[in-house]
Coordinates of C-alpha atoms in Angstrom, one line a residue:
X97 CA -129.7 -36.3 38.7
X98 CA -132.3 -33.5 38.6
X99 CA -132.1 -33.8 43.0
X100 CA -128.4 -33.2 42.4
X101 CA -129.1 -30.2 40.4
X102 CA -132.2 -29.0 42.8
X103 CA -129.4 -29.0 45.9
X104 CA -127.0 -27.1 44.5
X105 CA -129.2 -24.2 43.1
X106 CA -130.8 -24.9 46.4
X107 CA -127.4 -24.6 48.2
X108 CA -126.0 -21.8 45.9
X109 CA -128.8 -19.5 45.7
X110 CA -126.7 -16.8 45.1
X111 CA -126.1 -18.3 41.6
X112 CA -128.9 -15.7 39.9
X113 CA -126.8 -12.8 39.1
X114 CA -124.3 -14.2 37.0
X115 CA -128.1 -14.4 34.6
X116 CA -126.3 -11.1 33.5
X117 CA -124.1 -12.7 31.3
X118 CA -127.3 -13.1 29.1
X119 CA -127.6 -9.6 28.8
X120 CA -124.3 -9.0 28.6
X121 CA -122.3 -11.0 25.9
X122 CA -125.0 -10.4 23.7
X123 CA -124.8 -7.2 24.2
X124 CA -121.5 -6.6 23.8
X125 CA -121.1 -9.0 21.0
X126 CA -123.1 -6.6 19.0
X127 CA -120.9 -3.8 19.4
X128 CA -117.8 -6.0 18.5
X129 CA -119.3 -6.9 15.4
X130 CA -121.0 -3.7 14.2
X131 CA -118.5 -0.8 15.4
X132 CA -115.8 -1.8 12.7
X133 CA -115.3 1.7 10.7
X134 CA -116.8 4.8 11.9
X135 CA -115.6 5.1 15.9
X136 CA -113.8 7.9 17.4
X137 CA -110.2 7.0 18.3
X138 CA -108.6 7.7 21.7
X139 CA -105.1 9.0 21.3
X140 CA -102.8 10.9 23.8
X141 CA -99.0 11.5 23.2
X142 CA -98.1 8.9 25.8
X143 CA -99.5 6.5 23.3
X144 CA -96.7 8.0 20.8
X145 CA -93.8 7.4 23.5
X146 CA -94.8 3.7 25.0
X147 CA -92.8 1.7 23.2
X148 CA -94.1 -2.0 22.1
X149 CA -93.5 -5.0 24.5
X150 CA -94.4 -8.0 23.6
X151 CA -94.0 -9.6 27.1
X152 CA -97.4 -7.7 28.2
X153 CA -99.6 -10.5 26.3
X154 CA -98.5 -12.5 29.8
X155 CA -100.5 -10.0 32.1
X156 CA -103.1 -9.1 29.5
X157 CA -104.3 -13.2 29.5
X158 CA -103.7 -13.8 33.0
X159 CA -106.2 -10.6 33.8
X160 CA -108.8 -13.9 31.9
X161 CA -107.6 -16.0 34.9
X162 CA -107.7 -13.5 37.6
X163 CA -111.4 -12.0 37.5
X164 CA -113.1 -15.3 37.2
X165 CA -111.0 -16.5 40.3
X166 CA -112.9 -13.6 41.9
X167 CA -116.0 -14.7 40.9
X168 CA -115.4 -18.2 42.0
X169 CA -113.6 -17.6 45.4
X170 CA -116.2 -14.8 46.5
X171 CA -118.7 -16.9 45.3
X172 CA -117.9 -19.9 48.0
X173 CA -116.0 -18.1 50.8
X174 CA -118.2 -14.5 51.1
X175 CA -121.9 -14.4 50.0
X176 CA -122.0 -10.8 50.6
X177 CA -119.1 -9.8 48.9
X178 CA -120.1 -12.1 45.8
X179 CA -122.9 -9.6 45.4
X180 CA -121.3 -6.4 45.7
X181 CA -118.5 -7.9 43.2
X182 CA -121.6 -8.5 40.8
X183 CA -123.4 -5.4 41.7
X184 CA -120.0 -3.4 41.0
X185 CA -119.1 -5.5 38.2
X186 CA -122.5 -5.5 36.3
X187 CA -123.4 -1.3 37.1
X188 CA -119.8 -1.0 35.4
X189 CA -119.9 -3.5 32.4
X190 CA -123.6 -1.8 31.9
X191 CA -122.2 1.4 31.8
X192 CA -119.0 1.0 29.4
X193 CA -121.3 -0.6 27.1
X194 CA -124.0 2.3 27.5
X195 CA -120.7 4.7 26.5
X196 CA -119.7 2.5 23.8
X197 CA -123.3 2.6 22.2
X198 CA -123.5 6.0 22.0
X199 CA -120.2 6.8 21.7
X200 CA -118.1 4.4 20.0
X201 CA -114.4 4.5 20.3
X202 CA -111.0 2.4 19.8
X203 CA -107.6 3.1 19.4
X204 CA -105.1 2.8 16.6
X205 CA -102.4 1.5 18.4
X206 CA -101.9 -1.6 16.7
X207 CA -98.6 -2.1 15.5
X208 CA -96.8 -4.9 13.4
X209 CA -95.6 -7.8 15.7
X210 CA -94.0 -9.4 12.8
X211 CA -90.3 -7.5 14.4
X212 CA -90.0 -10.8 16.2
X213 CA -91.1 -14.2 16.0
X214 CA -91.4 -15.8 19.0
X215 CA -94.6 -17.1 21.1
X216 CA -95.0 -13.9 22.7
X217 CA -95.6 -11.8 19.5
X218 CA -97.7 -15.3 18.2
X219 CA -100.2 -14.3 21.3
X220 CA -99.9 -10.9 20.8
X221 CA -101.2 -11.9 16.7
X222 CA -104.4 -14.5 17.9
X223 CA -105.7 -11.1 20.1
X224 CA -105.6 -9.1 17.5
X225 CA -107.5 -11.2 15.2
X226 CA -110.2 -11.9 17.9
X227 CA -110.7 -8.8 19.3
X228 CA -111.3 -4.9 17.8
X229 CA -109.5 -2.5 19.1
X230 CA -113.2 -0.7 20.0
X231 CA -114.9 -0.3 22.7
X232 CA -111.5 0.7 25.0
X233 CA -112.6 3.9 26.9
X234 CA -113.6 3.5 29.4
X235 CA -111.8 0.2 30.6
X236 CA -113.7 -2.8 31.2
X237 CA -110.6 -4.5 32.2
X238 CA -109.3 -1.2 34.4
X239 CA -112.9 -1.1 35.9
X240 CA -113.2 -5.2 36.4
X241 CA -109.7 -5.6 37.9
X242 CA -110.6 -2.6 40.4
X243 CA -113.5 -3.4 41.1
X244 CA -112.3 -7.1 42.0
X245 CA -110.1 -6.2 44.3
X246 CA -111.8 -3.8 46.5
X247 CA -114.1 -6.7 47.0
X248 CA -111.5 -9.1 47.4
X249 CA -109.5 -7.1 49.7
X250 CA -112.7 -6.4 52.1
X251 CA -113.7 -10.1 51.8
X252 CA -114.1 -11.2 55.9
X253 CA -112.0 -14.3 54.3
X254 CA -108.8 -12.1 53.6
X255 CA -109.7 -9.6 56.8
X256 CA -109.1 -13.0 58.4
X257 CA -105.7 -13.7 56.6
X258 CA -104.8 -10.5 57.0
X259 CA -105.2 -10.4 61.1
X260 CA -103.8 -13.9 61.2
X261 CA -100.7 -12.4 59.5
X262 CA -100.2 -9.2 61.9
X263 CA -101.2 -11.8 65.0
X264 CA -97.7 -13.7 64.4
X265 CA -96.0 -10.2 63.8
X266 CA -95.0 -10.8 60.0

């Protein structure tokens, strides 16, 4: 068993950054908890004029999905672009929470999902009373899902996909 484990950190040495998360969660687990009250909340009129769609839980969650799939597929198809995903990633996530630390913030744009009753507006209620609506400016899910992609996109993986593609004229 531990020659098992020795090979694959042996094989996967670019394992080590994802030690972030120790920083990280903590970190940010802190700010969830403690910045409950006294935050500054970001408002623009748009937010007045956006009207409430349940249905948006479905790409909210799946953004939960998404950037690990990142992670994992950079991860075993493009070494290089595994770091500069976690070098882009971590700067960023370091950052918001740097803002959020000295300047905390949230939004008050919770609203009642109780209008409807279906399993859309049930979703909508379990993320509401897991996460705060603090810490939202700037966007660690705008910044991740960016971030993500530009890797993603310049992966030699989906280069390769992409040339195969124009190759056959499609």
């Amino acid at each position: 068993m531990k020659k098992r484990i020795r090979s694959f950190f042996h094989k996967y040495k670019h394992l080590w950054p994802l030690l972030y998360f120790f920083i990280y969660m903590p970190w940010f687990i802190i700010l969830e908890n403690n910045v409950t009250d006294n935050y500054h909340i970001m408002h623009c009129f748009m937010d007045d004029i956006i009207p409430f769609n349940e249905l948006f839980i479905i790409p909210y969650l799946l953004w939960f999905l998404y950037l690990p799939a990142i992670f994992v597929f950079l991860f075993y198809h493009s070494t290089n672009e595994f770091y500069r995903l976690c070098a882009y990633e971590f700067t960023g996530m370091t950052i918001c929470l740097l803002i959020y630390t000295i300047f905390p913030n949230g939004h008050d744009l919770r609203i009642d999902p109780g209008i409807r009753d279906n399993i859309f507006v049930n979703l909508v209620n379990f993320i509401y009373n897991n996460d705060t609506p603090t810490n939202v400016c700037p966007s660690i899910h705008v910044f991740a899902t960016l971030s993500a992609q530009i890797c993603l996109i310049k992966s030699p993986h989906m280069k390769e996909l992409k040339s195969r593609k124009t190759a056959k004229g499609d």
